[in-house]
PDB file of C-alpha atoms in Angstrom:
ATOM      1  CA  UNK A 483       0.000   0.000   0.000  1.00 54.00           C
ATOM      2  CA  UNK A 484       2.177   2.350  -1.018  1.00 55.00           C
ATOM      3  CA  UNK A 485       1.341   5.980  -2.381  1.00 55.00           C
ATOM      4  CA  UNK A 486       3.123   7.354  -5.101  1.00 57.00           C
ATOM      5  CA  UNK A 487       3.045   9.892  -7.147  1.00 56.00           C
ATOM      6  CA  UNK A 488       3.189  10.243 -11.212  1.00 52.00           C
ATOM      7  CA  UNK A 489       6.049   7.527 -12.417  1.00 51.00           C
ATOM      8  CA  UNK A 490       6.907   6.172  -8.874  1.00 55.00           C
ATOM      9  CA  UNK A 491       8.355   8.991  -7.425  1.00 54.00           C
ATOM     10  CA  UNK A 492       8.297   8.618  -3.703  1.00 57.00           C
ATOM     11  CA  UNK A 493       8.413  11.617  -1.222  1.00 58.00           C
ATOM     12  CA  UNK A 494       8.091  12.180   2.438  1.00 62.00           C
ATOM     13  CA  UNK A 495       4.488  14.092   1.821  1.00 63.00           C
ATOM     14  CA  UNK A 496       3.421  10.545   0.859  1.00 61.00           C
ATOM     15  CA  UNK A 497       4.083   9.022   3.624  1.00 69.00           C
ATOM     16  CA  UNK A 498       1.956  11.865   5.045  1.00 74.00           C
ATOM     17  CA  UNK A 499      -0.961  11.022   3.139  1.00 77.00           C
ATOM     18  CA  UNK A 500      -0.728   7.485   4.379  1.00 77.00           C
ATOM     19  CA  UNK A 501      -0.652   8.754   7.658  1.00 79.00           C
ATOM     20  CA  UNK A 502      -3.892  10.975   6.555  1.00 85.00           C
ATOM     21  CA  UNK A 503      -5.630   8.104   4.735  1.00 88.00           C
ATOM     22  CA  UNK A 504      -4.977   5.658   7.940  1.00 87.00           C
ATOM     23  CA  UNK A 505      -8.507   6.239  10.018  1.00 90.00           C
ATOM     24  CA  UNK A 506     -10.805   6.391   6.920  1.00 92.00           C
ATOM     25  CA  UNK A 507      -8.973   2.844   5.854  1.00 92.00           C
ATOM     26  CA  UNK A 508      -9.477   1.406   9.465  1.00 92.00           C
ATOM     27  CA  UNK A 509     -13.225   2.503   9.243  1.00 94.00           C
ATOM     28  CA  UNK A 510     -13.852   0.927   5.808  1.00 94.00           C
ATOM     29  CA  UNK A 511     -12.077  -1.910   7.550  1.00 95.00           C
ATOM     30  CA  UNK A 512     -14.505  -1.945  10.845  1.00 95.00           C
ATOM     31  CA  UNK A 513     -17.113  -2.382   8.834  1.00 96.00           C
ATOM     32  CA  UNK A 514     -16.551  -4.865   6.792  1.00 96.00           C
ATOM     33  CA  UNK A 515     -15.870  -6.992   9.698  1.00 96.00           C
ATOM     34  CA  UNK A 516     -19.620  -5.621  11.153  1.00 97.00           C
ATOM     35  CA  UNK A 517     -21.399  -6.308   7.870  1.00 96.00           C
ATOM     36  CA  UNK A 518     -19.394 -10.048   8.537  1.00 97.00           C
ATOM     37  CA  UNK A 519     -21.038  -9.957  11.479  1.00 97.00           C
ATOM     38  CA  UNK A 520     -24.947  -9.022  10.995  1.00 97.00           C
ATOM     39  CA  UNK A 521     -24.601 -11.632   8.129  1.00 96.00           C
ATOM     40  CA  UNK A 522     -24.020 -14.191  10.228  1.00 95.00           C
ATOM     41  CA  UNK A 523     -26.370 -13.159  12.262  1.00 95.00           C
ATOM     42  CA  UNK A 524     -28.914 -13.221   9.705  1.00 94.00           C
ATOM     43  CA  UNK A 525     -27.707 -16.414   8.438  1.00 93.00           C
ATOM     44  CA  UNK A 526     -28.128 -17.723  12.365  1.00 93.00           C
ATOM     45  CA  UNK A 527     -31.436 -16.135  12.882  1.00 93.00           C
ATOM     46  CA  UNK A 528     -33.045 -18.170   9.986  1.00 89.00           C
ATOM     47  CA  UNK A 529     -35.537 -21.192   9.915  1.00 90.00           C
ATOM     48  CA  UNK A 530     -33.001 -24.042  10.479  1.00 87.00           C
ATOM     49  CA  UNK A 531     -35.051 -26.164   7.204  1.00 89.00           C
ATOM     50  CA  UNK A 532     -34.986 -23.102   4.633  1.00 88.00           C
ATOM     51  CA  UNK A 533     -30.904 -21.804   5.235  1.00 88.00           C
ATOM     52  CA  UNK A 534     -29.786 -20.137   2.651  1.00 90.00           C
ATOM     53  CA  UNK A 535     -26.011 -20.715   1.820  1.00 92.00           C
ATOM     54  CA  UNK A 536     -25.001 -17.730   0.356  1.00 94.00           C
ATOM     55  CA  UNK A 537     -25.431 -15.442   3.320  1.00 94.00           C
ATOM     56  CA  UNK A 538     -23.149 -17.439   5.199  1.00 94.00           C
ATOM     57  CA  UNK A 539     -20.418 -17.708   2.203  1.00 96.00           C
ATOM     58  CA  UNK A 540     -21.028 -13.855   2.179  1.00 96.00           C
ATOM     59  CA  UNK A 541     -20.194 -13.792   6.003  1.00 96.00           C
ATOM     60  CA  UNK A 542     -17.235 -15.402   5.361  1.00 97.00           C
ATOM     61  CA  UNK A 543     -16.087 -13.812   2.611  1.00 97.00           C
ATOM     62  CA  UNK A 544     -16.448 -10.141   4.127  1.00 97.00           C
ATOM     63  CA  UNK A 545     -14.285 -11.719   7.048  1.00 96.00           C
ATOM     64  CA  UNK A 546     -11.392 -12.828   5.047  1.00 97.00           C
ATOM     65  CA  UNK A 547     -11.695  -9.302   3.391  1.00 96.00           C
ATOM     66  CA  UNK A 548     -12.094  -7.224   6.795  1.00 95.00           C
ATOM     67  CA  UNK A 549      -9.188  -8.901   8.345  1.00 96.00           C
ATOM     68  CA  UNK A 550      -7.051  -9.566   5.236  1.00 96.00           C
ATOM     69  CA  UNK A 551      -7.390  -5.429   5.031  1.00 95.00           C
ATOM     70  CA  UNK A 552      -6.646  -4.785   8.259  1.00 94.00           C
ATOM     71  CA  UNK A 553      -3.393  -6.915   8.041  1.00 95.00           C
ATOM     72  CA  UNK A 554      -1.699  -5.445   5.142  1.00 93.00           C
ATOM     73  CA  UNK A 555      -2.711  -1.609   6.553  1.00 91.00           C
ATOM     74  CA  UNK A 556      -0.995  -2.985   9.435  1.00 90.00           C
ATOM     75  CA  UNK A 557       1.601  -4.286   8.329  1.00 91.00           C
ATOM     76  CA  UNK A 558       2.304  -1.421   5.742  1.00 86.00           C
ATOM     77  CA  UNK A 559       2.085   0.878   8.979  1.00 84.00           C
ATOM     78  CA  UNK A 560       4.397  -0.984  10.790  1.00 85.00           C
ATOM     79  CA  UNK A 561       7.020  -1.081   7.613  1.00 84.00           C
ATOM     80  CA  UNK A 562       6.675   2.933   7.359  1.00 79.00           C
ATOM     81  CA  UNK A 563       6.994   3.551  11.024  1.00 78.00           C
ATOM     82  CA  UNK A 564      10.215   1.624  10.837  1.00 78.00           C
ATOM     83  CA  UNK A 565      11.610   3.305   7.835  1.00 76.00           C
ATOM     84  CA  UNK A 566      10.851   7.072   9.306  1.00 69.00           C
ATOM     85  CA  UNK A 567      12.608   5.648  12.686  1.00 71.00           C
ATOM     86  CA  UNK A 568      15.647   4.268  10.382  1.00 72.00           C
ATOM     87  CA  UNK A 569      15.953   8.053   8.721  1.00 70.00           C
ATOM     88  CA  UNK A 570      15.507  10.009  12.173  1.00 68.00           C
ATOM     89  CA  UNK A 571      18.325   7.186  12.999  1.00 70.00           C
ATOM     90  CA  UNK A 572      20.530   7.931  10.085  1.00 68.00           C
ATOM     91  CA  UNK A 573      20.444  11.971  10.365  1.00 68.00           C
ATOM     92  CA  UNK A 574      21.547  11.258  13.825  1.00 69.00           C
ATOM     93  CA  UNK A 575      23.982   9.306  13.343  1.00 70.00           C
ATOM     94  CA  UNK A 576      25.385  11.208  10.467  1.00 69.00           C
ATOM     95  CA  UNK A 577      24.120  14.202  11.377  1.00 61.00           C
ATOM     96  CA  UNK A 578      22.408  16.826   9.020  1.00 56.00           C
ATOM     97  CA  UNK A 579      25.704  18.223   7.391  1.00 51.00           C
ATOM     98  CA  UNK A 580      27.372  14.562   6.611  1.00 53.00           C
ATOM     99  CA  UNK A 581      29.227  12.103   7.912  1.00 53.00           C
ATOM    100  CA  UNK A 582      30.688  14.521  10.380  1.00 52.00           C
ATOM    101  CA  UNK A 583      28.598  14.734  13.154  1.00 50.00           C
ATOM    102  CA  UNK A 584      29.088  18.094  13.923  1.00 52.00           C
ATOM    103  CA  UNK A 585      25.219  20.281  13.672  1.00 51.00           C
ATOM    104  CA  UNK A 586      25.518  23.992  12.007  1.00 53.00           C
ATOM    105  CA  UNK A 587      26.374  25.475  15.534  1.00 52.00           C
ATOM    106  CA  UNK A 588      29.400  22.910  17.121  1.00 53.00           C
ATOM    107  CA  UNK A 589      30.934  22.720  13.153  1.00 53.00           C
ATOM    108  CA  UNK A 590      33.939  24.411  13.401  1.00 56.00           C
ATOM    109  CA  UNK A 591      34.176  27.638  10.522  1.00 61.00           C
ATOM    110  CA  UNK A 592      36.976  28.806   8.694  1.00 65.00           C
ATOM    111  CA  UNK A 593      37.337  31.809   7.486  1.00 63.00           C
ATOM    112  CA  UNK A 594      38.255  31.853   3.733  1.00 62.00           C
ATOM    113  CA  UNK A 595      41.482  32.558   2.119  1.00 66.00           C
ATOM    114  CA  UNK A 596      43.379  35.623   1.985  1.00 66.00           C
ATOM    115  CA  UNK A 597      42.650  37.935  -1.052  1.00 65.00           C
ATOM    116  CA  UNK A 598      45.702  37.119  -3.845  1.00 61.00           C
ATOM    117  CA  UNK A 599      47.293  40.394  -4.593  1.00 60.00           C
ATOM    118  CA  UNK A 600      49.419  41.116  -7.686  1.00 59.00           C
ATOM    119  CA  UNK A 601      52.419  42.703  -6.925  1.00 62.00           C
ATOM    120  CA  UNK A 602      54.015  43.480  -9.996  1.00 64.00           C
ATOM    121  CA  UNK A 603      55.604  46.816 -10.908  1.00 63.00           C
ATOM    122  CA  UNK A 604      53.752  49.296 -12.813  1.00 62.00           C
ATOM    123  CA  UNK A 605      55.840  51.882 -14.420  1.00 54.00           C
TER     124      UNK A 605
END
């Protein structure tokens, strides 16, 4: 469940959007697994000689869908959370400037060169 945008190109906004997309997913999710539910409830709440099949297949089905979605959200989620911990991770370790470690306050600044003068003689 990745969001991209255009050709494949992947920025931090997306992962945003997941983030933004996350409770109206786990919603859609919720009720699939309630319209499981009253389905099965129908299906139980019929006359035990005239069952019909299909609302119990139905039941089912919306089940494997409800909790098949909820698994790959979750697991997407999970992936995501541990690739924005990796980054935070990496421009820690590294630090924003480079390998150095050093943030734009403790790196050390030196001045720049000396102007080069031309000293020749002029008549």
């Amino acid at each position: 469940m990745d969001t991209v945008m255009g050709d494949g190109l992947h920025t931090n906004q997306l992962d945003r959007e997941f983030f933004l997309i996350l409770p109206f997913l786990i919603v859609g999710q919720l009720w699939q697994l309630h319209n499981s539910y009253i389905l099965y409830e129908l299906y139980q709440a019929q006359d035990p000689k005239d069952k019909e099949w299909q609302i119990a297949v139905t039941a089912l089905l919306f089940l494997i869908l409800g909790f098949g979605n909820m698994f790959t959200t979750l697991k997407t989620w999970i992936s995501k959370r541990l690739r924005v911990k990796e980054k935070d991770d990496d421009i820690i370790r590294k630090g924003r400037y480079g390998s150095s470690g050093q943030g734009p306050l403790t790196r050390s600044i030196t001045p720049p060169p000396p102007a080069v003068r031309s000293f020749t003689k002029q008549d």
